[in-house]
Short mmCIF file of C-alpha atoms and ligand atoms in Angstrom, two decimals:
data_model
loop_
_atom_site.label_atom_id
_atom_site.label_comp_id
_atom_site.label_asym_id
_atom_site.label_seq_id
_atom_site.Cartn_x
_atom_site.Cartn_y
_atom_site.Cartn_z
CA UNK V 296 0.00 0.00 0.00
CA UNK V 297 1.24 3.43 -0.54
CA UNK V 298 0.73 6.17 1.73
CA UNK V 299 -1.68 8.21 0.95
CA UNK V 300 -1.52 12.18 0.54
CA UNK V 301 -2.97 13.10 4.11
CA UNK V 302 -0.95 10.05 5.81
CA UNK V 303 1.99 12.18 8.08
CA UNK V 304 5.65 12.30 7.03
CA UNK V 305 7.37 9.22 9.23
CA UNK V 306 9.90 10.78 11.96
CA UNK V 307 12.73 8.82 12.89
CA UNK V 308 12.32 6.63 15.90
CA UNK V 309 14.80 7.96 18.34
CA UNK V 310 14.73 9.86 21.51
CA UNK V 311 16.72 12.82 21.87
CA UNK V 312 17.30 14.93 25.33
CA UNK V 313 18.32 18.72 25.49
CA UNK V 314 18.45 21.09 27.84
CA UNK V 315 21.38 23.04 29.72
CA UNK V 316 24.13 22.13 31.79
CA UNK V 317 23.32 20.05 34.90
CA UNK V 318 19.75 18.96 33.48
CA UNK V 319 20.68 15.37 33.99
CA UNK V 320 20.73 14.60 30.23
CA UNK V 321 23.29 11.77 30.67
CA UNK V 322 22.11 10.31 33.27
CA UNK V 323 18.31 10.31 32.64
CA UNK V 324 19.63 8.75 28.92
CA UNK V 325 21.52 5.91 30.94
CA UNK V 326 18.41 5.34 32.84
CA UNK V 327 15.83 5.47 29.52
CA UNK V 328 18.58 3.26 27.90
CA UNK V 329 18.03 0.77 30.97
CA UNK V 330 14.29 0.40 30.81
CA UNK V 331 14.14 0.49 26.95
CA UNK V 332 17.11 -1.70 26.36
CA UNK V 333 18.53 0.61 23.90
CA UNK V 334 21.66 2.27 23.46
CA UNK V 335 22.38 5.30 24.33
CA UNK V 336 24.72 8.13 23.04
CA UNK V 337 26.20 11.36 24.34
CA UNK V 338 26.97 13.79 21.42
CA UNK V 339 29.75 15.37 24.14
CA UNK V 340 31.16 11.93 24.64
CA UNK V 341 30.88 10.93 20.90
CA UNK V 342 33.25 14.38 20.19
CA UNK V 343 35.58 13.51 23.09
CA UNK V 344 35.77 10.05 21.54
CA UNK V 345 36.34 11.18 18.27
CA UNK V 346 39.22 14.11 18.79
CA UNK V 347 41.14 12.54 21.34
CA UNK V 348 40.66 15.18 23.85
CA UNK V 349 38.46 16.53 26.74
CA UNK V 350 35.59 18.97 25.73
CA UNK V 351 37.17 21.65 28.17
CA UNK V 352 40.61 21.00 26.33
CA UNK V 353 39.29 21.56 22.71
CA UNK V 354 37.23 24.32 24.15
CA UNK V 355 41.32 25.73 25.41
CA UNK V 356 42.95 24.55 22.32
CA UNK V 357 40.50 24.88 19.06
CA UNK V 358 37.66 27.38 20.35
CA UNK V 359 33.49 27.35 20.81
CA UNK V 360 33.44 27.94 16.97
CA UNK V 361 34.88 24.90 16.32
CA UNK V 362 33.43 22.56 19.20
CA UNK V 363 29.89 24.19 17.69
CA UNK V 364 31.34 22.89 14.28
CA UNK V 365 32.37 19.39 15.63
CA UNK V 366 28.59 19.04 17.62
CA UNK V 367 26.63 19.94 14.29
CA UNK V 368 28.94 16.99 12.25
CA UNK V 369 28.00 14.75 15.39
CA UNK V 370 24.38 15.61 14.96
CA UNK V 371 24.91 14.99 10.89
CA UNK V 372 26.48 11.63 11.56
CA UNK V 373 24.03 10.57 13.70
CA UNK V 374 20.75 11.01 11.08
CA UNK V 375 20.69 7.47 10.19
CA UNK V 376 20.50 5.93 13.59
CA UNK V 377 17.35 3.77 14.96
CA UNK V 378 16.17 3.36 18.37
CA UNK V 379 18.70 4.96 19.88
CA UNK V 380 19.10 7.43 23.42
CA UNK V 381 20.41 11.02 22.42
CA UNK V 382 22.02 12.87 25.08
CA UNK V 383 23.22 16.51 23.38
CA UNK V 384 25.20 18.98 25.06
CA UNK V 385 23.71 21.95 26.39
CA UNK V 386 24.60 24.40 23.71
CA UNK V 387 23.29 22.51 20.97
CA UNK V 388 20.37 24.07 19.83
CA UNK V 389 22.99 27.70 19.26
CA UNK V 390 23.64 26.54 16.18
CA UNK V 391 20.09 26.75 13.90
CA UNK V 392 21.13 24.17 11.47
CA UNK V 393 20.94 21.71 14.37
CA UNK V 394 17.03 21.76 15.09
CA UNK V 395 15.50 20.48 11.98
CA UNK V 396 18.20 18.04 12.61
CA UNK V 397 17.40 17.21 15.80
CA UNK V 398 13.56 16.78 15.22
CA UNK V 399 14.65 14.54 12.24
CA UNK V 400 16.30 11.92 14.58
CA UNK V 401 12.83 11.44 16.56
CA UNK V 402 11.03 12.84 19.69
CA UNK V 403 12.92 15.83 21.00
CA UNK V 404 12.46 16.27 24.68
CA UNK V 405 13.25 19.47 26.85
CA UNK V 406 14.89 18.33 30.11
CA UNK V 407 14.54 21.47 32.20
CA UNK V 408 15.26 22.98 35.62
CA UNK V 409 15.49 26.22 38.06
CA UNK V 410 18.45 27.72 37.77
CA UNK V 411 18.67 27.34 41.50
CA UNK V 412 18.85 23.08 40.97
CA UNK V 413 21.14 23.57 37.67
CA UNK V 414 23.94 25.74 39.34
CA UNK V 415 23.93 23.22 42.48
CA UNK V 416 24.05 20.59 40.30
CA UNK V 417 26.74 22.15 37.93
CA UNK V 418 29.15 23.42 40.99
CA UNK V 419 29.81 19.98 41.58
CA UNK V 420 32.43 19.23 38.99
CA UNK V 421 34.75 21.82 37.05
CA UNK V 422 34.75 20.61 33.39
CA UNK V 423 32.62 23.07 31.60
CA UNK V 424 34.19 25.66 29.66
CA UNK V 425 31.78 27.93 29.68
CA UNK V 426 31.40 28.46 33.57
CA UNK V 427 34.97 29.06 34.47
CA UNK V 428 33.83 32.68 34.73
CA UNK V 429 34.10 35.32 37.95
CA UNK V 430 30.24 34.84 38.27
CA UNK V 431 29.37 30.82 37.08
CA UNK V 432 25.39 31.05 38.51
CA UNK V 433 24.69 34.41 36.32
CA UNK V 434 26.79 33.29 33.51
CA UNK V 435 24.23 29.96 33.44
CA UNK V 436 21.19 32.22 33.93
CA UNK V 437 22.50 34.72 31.24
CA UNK V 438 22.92 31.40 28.99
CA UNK V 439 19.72 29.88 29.96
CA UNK V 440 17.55 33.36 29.54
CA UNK V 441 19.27 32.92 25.61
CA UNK V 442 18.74 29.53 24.66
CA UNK V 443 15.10 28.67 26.73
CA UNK V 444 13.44 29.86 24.22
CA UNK V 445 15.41 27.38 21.77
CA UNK V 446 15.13 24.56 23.98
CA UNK V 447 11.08 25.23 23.63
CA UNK V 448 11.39 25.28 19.68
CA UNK V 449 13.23 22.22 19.31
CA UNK V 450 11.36 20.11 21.83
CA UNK V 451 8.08 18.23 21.22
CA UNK V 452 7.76 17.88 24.57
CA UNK V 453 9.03 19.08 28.22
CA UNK V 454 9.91 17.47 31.30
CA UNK V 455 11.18 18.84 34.80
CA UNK V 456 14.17 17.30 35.59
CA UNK V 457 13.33 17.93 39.05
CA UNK V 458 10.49 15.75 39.22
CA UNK V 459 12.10 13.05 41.25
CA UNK V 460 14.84 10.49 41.35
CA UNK V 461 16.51 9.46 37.68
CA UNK V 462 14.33 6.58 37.16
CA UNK V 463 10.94 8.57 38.17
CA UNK V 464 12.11 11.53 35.63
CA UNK V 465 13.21 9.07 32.88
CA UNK V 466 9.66 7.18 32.84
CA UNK V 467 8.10 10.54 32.74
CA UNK V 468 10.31 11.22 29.44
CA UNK V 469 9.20 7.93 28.29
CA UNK V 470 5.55 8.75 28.52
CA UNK V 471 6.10 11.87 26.98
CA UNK V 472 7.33 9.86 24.25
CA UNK V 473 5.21 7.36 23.67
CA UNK V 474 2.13 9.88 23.14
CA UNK V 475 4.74 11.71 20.38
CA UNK V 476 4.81 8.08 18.79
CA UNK V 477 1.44 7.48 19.31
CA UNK V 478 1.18 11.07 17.27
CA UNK V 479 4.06 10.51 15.12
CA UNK V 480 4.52 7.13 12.82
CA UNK V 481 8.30 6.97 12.68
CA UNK V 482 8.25 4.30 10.07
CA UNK V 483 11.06 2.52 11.59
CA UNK V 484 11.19 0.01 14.22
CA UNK V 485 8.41 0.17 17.39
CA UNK V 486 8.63 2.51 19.10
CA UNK V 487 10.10 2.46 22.75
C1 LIG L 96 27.86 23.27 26.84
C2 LIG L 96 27.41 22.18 27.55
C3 LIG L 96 28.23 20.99 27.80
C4 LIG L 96 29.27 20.82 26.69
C5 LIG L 96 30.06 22.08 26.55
C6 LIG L 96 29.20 23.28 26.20
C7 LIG L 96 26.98 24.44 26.67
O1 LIG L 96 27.40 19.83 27.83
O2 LIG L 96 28.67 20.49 25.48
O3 LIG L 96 30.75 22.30 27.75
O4 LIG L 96 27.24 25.27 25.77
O5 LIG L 96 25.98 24.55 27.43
P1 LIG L 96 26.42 19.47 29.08
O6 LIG L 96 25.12 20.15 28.82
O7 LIG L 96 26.28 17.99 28.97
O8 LIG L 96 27.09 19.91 30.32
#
């Protein structure tokens, strides 16, 4: 049979988190991974992977421009994958090219927080770039204030990170999902 005129365009079948630093989009990834029994990916780790070198160090070394560069040939790269977990790095959605992208790969879902919880959560480890400033908790509210309304674009759905442990937030993301697939034929394999 062949689809019809009115039938929707099929979406890819994956399920991609963003949001800013200290969101929790690693971990709630390793968690969705674990109930799903899918893979999951982290498009900082696939770059760190891939150069050799720590994000803060190509940050030191090579500049924003061309980490922005390295996560929009990551996103490119990863167009083809099924079923997969997509953690993205914070400043992702920056670069324009990378939204269509995103919403390409499959449900797009907003991990957000208070700045309050993301700058507690952040000022636990050193190793982002962009908050070795004089002032880290305005610099992250000056950077969320930019890209929220990004975040919102990309996203087919939200979820507060702060919602409870890992596993509670990551079966929220999963429901939030499953109504996009429900919504959304992906055309691929079933959906999570
Ligand atoms: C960045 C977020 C980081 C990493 C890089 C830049 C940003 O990822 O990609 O330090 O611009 O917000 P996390 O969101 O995983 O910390």
């Amino acid at each position: 049979m062949t689809p019809s005129d009115d039938t929707p365009p099929a979406g890819g079948d994956n399920l991609v988190l963003i949001g800013p630093m200290g969101a929790g989009k690693s971990s709630i990834a390793r968690e969705l991974a674990r109930l799903t029994r899918r893979r999951w990916v982290d498009t900082d780790k696939l770059i760190v992977q891939q150069e050799g070198r720590q994000i803060s160090e190509i940050f030191a070394l090579q500049g924003e421009a061309a980490f922005r560069k390295m996560e929009l040939e990551v996103v490119r790269s990863l167009q083809d994958s099924r079923a997969l977990i997509i953690a993205t790095g914070g400043g992702i959605v920056t670069r324009p090219e990378n939204l269509p992208l995103l919403q390409n790969l499959g449900c797009v879902i907003y991990l957000m927080a208070s700045v309050g919880v993301l700058f507690e959560r952040v000022s636990r480890n050193r190793n982002r770039p962009l908050l070795q400033t004089a002032d880290p908790r305005a610099t992250l509210e000056a950077l969320l204030a930019q890209r929220e309304p990004l975040y919102l674009a990309a996203a087919h759905a939200t979820v507060d990170s702060s919602a409870g442990t890992h596993a509670e937030v990551a079966k929220i993301v999963l429901a939030r999902a499953r109504e996009y697939f429900a919504r959304v034929p992906t055309g691929r394999s079933a959906p999570p």
